[in-house]
Short mmCIF file of C-alpha atoms in Angstrom, two decimals:
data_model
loop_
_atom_site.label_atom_id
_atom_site.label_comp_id
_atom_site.label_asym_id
_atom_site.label_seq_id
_atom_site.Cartn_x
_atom_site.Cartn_y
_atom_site.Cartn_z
CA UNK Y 1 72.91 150.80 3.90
CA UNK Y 2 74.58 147.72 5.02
CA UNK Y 3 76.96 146.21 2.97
CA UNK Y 4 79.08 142.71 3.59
CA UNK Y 5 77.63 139.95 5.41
CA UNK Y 6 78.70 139.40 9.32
CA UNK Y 7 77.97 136.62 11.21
CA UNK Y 8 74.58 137.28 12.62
CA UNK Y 9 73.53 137.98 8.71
CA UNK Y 10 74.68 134.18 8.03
CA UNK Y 11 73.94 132.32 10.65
CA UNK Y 12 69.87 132.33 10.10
CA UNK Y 13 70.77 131.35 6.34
CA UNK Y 14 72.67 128.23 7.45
CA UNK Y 15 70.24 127.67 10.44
CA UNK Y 16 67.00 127.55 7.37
CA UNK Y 17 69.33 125.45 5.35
CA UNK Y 18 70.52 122.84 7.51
CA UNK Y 19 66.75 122.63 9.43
CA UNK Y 20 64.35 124.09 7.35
CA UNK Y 21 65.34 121.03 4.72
CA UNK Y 22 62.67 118.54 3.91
CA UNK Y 23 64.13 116.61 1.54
CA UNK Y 24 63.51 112.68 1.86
CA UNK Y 25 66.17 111.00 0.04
CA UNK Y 26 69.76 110.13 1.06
CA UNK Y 27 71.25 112.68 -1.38
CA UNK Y 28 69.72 116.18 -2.51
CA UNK Y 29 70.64 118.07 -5.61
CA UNK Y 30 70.64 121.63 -4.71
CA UNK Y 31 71.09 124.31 -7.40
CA UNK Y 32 72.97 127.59 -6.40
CA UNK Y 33 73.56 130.89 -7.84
CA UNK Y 34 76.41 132.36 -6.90
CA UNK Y 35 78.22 135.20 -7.10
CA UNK Y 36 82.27 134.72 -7.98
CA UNK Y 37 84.58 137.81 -7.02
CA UNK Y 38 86.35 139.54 -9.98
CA UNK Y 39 89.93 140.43 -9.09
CA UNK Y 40 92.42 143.53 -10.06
CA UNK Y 41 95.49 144.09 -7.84
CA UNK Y 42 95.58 147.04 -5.74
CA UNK Y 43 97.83 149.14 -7.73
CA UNK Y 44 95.10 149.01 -10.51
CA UNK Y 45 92.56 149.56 -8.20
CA UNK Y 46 94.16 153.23 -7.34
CA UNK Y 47 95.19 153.73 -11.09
CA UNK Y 48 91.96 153.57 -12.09
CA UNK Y 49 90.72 156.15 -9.32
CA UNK Y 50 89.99 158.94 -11.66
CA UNK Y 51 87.08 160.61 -13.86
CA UNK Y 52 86.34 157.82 -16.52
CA UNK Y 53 83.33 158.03 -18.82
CA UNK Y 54 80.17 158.29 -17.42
CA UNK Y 55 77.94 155.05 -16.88
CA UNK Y 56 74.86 154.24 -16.94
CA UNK Y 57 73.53 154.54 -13.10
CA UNK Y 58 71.97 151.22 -11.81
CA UNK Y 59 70.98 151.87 -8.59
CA UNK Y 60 72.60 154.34 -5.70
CA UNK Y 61 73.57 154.26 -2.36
CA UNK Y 62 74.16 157.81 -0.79
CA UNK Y 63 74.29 161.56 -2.28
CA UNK Y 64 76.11 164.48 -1.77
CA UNK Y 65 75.84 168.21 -2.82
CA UNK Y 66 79.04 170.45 -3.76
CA UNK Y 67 78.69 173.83 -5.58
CA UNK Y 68 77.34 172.72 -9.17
CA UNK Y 69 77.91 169.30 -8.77
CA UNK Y 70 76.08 165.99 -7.43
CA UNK Y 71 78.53 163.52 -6.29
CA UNK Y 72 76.28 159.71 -6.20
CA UNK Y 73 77.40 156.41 -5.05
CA UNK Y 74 76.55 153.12 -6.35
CA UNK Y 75 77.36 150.80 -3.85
CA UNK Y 76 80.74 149.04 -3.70
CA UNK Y 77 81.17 150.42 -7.20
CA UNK Y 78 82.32 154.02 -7.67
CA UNK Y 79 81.19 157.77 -7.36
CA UNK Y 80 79.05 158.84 -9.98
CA UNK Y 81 79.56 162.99 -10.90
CA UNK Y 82 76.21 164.80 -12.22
CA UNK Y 83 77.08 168.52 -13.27
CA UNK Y 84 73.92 170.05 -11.85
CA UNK Y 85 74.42 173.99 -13.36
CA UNK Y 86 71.25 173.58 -14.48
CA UNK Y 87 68.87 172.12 -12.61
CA UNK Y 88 66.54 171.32 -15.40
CA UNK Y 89 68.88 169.29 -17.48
CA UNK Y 90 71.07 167.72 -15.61
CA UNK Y 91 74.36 166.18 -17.05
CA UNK Y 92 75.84 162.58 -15.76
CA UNK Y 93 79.33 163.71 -16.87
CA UNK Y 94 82.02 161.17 -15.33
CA UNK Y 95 82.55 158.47 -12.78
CA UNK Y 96 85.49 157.79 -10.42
CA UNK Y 97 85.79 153.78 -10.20
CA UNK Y 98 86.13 153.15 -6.64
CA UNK Y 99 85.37 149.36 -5.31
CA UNK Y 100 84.14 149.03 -1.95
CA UNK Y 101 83.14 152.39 -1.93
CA UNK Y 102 79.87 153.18 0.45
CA UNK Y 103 79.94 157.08 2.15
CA UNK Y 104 81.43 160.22 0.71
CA UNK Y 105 82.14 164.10 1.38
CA UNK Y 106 83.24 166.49 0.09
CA UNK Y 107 85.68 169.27 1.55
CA UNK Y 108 86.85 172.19 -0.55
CA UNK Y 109 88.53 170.72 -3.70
CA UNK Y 110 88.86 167.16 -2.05
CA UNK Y 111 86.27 163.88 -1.90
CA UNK Y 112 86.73 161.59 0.91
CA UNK Y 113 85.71 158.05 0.04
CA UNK Y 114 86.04 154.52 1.35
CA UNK Y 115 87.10 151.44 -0.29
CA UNK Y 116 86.91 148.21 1.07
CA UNK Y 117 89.46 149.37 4.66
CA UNK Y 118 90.53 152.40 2.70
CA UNK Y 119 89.91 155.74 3.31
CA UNK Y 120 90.71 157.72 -0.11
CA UNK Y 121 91.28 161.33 -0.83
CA UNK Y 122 90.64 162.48 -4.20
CA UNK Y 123 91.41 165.93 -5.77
CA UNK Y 124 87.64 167.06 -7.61
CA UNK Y 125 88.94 170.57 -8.35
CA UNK Y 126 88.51 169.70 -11.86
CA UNK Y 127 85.61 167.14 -11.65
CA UNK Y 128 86.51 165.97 -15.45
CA UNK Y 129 89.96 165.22 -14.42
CA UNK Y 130 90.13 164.14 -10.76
CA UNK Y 131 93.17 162.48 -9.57
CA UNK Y 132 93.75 160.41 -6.43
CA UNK Y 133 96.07 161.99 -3.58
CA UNK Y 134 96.45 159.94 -0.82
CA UNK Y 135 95.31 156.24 0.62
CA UNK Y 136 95.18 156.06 4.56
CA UNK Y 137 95.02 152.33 4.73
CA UNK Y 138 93.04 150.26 7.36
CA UNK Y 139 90.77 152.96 8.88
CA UNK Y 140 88.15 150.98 8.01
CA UNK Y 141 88.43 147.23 9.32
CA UNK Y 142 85.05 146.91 10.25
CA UNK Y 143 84.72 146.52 6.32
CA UNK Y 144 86.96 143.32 5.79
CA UNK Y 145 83.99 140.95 4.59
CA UNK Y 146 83.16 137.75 6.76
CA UNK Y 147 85.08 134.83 5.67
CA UNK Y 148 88.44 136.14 4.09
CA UNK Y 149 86.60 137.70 0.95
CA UNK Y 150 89.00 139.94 0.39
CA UNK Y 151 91.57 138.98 3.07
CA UNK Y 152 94.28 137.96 0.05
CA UNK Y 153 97.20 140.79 0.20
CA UNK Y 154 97.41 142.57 -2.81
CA UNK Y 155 94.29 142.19 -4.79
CA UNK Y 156 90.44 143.74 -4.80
CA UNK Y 157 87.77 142.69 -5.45
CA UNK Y 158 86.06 144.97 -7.61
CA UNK Y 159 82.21 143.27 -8.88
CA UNK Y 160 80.90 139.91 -8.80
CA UNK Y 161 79.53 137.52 -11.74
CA UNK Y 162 76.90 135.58 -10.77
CA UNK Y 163 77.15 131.40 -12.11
CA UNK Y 164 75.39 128.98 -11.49
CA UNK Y 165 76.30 125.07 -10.22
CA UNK Y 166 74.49 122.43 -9.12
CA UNK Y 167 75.70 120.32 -6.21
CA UNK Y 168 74.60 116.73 -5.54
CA UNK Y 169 75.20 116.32 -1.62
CA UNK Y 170 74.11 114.55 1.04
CA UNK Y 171 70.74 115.87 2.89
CA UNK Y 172 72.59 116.93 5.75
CA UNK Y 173 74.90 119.54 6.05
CA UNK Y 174 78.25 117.97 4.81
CA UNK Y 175 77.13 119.68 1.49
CA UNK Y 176 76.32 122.76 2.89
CA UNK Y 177 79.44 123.71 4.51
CA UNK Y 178 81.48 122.42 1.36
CA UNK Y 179 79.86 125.50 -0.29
CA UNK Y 180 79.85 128.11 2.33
CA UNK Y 181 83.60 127.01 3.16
CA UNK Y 182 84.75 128.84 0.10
CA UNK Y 183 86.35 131.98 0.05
CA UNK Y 184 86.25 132.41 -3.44
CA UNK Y 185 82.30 132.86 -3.68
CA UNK Y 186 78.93 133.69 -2.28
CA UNK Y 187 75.60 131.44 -2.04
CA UNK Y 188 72.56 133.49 -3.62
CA UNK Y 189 70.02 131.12 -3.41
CA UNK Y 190 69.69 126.83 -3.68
CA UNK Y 191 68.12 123.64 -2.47
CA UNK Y 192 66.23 122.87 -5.29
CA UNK Y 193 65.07 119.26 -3.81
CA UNK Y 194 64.05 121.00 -0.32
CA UNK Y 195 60.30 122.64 0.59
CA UNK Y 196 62.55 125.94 1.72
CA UNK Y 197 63.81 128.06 -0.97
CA UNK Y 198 65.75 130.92 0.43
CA UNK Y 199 68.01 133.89 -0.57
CA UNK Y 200 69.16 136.65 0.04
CA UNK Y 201 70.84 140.02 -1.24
CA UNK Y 202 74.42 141.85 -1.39
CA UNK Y 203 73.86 145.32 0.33
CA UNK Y 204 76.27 146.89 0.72
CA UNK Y 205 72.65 156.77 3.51
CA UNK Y 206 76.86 173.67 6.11
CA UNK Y 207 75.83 174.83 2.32
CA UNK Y 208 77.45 174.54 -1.13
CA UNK Y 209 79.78 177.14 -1.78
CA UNK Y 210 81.23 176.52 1.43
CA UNK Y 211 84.20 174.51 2.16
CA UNK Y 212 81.40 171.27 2.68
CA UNK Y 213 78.63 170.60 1.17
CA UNK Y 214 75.72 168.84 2.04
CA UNK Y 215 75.53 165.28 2.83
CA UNK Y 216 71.67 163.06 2.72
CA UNK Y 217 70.59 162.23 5.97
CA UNK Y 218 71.64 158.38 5.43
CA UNK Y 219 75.18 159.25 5.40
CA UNK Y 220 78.06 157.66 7.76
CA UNK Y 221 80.39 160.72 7.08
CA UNK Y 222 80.22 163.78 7.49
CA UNK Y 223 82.54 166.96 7.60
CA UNK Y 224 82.61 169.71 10.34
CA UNK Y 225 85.44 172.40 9.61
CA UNK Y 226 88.86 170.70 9.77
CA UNK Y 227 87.15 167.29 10.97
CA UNK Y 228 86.46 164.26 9.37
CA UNK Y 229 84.23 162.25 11.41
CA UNK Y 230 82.39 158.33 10.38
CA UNK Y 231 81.18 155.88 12.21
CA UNK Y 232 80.82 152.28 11.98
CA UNK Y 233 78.46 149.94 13.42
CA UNK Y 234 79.85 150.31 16.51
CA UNK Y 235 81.87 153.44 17.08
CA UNK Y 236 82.62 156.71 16.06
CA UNK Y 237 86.35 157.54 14.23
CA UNK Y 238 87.75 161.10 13.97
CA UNK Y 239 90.10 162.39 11.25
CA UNK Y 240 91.76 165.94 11.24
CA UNK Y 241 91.72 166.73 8.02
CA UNK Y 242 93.36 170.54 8.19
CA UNK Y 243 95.70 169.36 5.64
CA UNK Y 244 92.87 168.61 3.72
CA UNK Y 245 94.91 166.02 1.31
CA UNK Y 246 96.86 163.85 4.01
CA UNK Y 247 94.15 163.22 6.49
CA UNK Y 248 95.42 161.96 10.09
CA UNK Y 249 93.45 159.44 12.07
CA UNK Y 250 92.94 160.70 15.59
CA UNK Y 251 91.00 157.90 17.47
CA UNK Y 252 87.97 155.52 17.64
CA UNK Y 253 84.80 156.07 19.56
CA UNK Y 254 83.38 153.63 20.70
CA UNK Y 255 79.53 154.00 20.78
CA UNK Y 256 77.54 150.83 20.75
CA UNK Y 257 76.02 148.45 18.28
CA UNK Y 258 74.25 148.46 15.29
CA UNK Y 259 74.66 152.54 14.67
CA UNK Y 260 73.34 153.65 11.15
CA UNK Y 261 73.81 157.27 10.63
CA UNK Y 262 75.50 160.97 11.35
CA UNK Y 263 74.45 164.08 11.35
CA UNK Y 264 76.21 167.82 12.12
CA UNK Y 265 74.55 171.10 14.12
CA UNK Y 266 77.00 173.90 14.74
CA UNK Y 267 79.18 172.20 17.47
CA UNK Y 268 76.85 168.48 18.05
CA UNK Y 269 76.90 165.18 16.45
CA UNK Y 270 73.92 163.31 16.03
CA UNK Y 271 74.57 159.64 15.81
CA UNK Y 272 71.33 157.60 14.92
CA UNK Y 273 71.31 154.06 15.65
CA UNK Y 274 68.69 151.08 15.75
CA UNK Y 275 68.14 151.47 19.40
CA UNK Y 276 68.35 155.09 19.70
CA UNK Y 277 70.16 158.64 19.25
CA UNK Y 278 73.49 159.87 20.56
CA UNK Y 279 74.69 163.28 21.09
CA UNK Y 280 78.27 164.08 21.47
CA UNK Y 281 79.70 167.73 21.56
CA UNK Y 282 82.67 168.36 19.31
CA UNK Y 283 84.09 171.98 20.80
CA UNK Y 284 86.97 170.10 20.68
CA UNK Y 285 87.15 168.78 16.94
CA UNK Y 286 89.47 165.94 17.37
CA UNK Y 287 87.81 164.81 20.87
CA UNK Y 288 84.41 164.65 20.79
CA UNK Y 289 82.53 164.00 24.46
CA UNK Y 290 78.67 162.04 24.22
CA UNK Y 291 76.51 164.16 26.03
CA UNK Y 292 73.39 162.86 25.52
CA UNK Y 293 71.00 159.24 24.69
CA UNK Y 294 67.57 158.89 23.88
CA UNK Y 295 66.58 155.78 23.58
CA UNK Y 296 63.56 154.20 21.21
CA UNK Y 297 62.25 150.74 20.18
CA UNK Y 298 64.32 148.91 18.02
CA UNK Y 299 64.09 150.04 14.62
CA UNK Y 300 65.89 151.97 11.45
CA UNK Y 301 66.76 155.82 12.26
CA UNK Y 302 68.15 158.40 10.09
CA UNK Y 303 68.19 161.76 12.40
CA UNK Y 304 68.36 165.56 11.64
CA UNK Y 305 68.54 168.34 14.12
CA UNK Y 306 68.71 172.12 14.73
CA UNK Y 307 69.38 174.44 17.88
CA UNK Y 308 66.19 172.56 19.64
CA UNK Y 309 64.36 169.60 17.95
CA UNK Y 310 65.58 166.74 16.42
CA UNK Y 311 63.63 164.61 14.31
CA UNK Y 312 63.87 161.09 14.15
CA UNK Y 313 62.26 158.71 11.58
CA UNK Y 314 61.35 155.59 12.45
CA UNK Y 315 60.76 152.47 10.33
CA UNK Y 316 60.61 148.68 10.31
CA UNK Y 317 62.55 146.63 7.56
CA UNK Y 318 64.64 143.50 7.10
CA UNK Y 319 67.92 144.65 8.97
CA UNK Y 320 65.77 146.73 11.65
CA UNK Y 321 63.85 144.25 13.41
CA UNK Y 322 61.31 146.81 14.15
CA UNK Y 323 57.51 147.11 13.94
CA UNK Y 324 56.98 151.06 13.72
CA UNK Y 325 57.08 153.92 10.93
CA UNK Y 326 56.62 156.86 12.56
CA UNK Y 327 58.85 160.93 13.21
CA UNK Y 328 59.83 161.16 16.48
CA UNK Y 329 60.47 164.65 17.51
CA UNK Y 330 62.88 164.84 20.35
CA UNK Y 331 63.56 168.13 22.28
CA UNK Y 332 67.09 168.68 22.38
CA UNK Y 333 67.33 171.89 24.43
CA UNK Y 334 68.91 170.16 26.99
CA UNK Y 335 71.62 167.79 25.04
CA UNK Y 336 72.29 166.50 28.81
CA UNK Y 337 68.64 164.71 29.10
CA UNK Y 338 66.67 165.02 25.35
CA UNK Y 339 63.19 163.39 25.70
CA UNK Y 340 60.36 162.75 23.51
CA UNK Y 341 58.04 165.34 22.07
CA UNK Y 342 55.84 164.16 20.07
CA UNK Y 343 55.55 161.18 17.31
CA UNK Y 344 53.80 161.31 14.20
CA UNK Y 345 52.72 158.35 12.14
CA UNK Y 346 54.34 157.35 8.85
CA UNK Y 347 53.93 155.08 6.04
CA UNK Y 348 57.64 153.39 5.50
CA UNK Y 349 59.74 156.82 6.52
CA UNK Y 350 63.43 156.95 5.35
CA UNK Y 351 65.74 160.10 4.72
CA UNK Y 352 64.79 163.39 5.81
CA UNK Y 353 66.05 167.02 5.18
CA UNK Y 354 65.43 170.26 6.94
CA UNK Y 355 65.02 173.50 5.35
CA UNK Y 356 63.91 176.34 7.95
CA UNK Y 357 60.32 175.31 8.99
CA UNK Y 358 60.14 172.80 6.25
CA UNK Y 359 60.72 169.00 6.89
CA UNK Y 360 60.76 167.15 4.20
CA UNK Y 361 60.52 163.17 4.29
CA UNK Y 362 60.77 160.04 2.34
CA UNK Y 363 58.12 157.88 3.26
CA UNK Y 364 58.99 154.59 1.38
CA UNK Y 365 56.49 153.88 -1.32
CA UNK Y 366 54.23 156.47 -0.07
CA UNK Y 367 56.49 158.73 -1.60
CA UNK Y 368 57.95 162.52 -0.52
CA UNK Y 369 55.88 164.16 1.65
CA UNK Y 370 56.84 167.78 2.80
CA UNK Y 371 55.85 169.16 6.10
CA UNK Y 372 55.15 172.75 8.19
CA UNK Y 373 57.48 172.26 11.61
CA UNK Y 374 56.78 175.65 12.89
CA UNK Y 375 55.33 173.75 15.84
CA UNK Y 376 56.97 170.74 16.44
CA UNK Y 377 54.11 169.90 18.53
CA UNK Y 378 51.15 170.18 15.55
CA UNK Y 379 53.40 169.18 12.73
CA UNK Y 380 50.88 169.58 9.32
CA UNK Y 381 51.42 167.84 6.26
CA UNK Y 382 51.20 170.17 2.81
CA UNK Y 383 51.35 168.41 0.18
CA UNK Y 384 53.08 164.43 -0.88
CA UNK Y 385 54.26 163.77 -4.04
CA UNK Y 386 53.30 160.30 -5.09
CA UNK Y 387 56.53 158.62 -6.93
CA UNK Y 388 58.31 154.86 -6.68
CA UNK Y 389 59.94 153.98 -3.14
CA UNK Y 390 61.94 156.72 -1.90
CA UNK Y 391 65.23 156.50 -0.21
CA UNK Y 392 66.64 159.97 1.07
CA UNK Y 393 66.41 163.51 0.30
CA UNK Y 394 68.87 166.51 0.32
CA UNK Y 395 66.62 169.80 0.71
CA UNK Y 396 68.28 173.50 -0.18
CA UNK Y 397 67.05 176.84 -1.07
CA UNK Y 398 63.61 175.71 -2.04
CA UNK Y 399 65.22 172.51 -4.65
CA UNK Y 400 64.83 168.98 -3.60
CA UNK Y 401 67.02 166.16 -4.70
CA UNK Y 402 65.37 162.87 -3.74
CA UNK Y 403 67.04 159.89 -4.52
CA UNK Y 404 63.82 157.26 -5.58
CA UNK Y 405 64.33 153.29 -6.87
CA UNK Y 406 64.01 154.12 -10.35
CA UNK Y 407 66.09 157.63 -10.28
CA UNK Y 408 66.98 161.09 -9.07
CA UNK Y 409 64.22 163.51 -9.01
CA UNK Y 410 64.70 166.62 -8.65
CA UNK Y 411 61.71 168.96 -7.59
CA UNK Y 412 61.76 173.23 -6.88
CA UNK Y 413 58.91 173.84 -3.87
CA UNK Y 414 59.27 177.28 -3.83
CA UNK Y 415 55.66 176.79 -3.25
CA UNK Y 416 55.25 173.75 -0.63
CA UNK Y 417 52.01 172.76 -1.37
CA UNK Y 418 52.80 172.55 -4.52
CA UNK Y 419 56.03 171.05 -5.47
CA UNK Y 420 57.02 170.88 -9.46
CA UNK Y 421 59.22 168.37 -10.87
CA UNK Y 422 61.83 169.81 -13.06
CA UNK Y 423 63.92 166.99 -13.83
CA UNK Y 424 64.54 163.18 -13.40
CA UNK Y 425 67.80 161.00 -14.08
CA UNK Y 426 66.68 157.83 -14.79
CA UNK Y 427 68.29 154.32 -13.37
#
């Protein structure tokens, strides 16, 4: 998910405003909601980075499976912790108050998290007491928000409060730019005199028992033995992390625009983007080399792979641009020159997990649909299970955590064709 605003997110939103105004008198009222930036310095920022009481979940960004335990974001907020012993009844047990925080993972007895330019490393070897160890600061400046937001030296924001105001302003766009010039808020929606209403929204994607776990297949970090390795919207940054507390930043990648996702095989990265999927071969951890492109239209493109097929999901939406939902499967033998295989229609397809011959997919509001890969070329659907809009899915040892709108289902399909819910956390 995308979180901030940039440039090319606000310049459509002043274009609509200055031209897609019909107002006829000299002076317009326009009404705004707006959201106003709550404070704490940094110090209490990193104080607070430890297991507090569990919250009520309101809506989550990516997920990530250690051992017993569910680690959850909700965006720009924290880390949610779900003791998962049981399957059936799952406990929300603490969360770790982290602002700005988007990706996760975990290695060993240590959770790597962003926040805001941050990259934090948190000790999770006793989940009801974690405690933070170390703050690399800066590794992240593709997160600075647009227009100073939190440019000011010393403090954080840490959530918004949305107000209201009205503002009585001339129908051109002296009025406008008054508003949008401030630093200390964020237009929602307004122009209650004008024919074009408008808004838009804040958005901010190996096995357990190992030293990782597993990451969803919308994630922008992942872990690969003593490597740390995220990328950006435009390039790829390594961190050795064999001292798994103090992790060093190596170097920045540079890729190419608008990349979304990452993904690890044995020694390959699989970097999804809007545009298409990179390979790059990381035999040497702290230097990885691309080695392969396949390109596709434009569109959204969460990616998983093994030793020969990747599979690539394809789907239109508001920050895509695109006009297709279908799996791409790309043969991969070859990392050198991967081409298509095959493509398969979808609904609205999002996160996917692979589980031997299983592929298991979220297709939007069309719900989870789990699939026989044997043959990548007659791919055979065996059964969907019908539930709210699905987001992404983390498949292992025949249980299924899929991360939906209204909560995290949880389903054993021991028996593919016919999956059984065992438990739901509701948001």
């Amino acid at each position: 998910m995308r979180n901030g605003f940039s440039p090319k997110v606000l310049a459509p939103v002043i274009l609509m405003l200055i031209f897609g105004s019909s107002c006829i008198k000299d002076k317009c009222t326009r009404t705004y909601t707006y959201l106003q930036p709550v404070y704490r310095t940094t110090d209490e920022v990193r104080a607070n980075i430890k297991s507090n009481a569990p919250v009520e979940i309101q809506r989550t960004g990516k997920i990530y499976l250690k051992d017993q335990f569910i680690f959850m974001n909700e965006p720009d907020k924290g880390i949610h912790i779900i003791d998962n012993g049981d399957p059936y009844t799952p406990k929300n047990v603490a969360f770790i108050d982290i602002p700005g925080n988007i990706d996760l993972a975990v290695k060993g007895n240590i959770l790597y998290a962003d926040s805001y330019t941050d990259l934090v490393a948190i000790d999770i070897s006793n989940p009801l007491q974690v405690k933070l160890k170390n703050v690399t600061e800066g590794v992240f400046p593709h997160r600075q928000y647009w227009g100073g937001f939190v440019a000011d030296t010393g403090r954080v924001i840490t959530t918004w409060e949305a107000r209201d105001t009205v503002v009585v302003a001339d129908c051109g766009t002296e009025g406008v730019f008054g508003i949008l010039g401030r630093k200390d808020m964020l237009l929602v929606n307004g122009c209650a005199n004008c024919s074009n209403d408008w808004s838009f929204a804040l958005n901010s994607s190996n096995s357990p028992g190992s030293q990782a776990g597993i990451g969803g297949s919308m994630a922008r970090f992942t872990l690969v033995n003593n490597n740390l390795y995220t990328v950006s919207h435009s390039s790829l940054s390594v961190f050795n992390v064999t001292n798994a507390e103090e992790p060093l930043f190596k170097k920045d990648i540079s890729i190419g625009w608008d990349i979304e996702t990452i993904y690890p095989f044995k020694d390959k990265l699989f970097i999804g983007s809007m545009s298409g999927m990179y390979i790059f071969n990381i035999s040497n951890p702290d230097e990885p080399v691309q080695t392969g492109t396949f390109t596709h239209v434009r569109s959204c493109d969460p990616v998983v792979a093994d030793d020969n097929y990747a599979y690539v999901t394809l789907r239109n939406g508001s920050m895509c641009n695109g006009f297709v939902n279908q799996l791409d499967v790309v043969d991969v033998k070859n990392v050198a020159a991967p081409f298509l295989l095959k493509s398969y229609p979808f609904t609205n397809p999002h996160g996917l997990s692979k589980d031997g011959n299983l592929l298991l997919i979220c297709d939007g509001k069309d719900g989870l649909k789990i699939n026989d890969v044997s043959n990548p070329n007659d791919i055979k659907l065996l059964s969907r299970v019908e539930m709210s809009e699905t987001f992404d899915v983390i498949a292992w040892r025949g249980l299924a955590l899929v991360v939906a709108t209204d909560g995290l289902y949880q389903y054993e399909y021991s028996d593919p064709s016919a999956p059984k819910l065992i438990s739901k956390i509701t948001f």
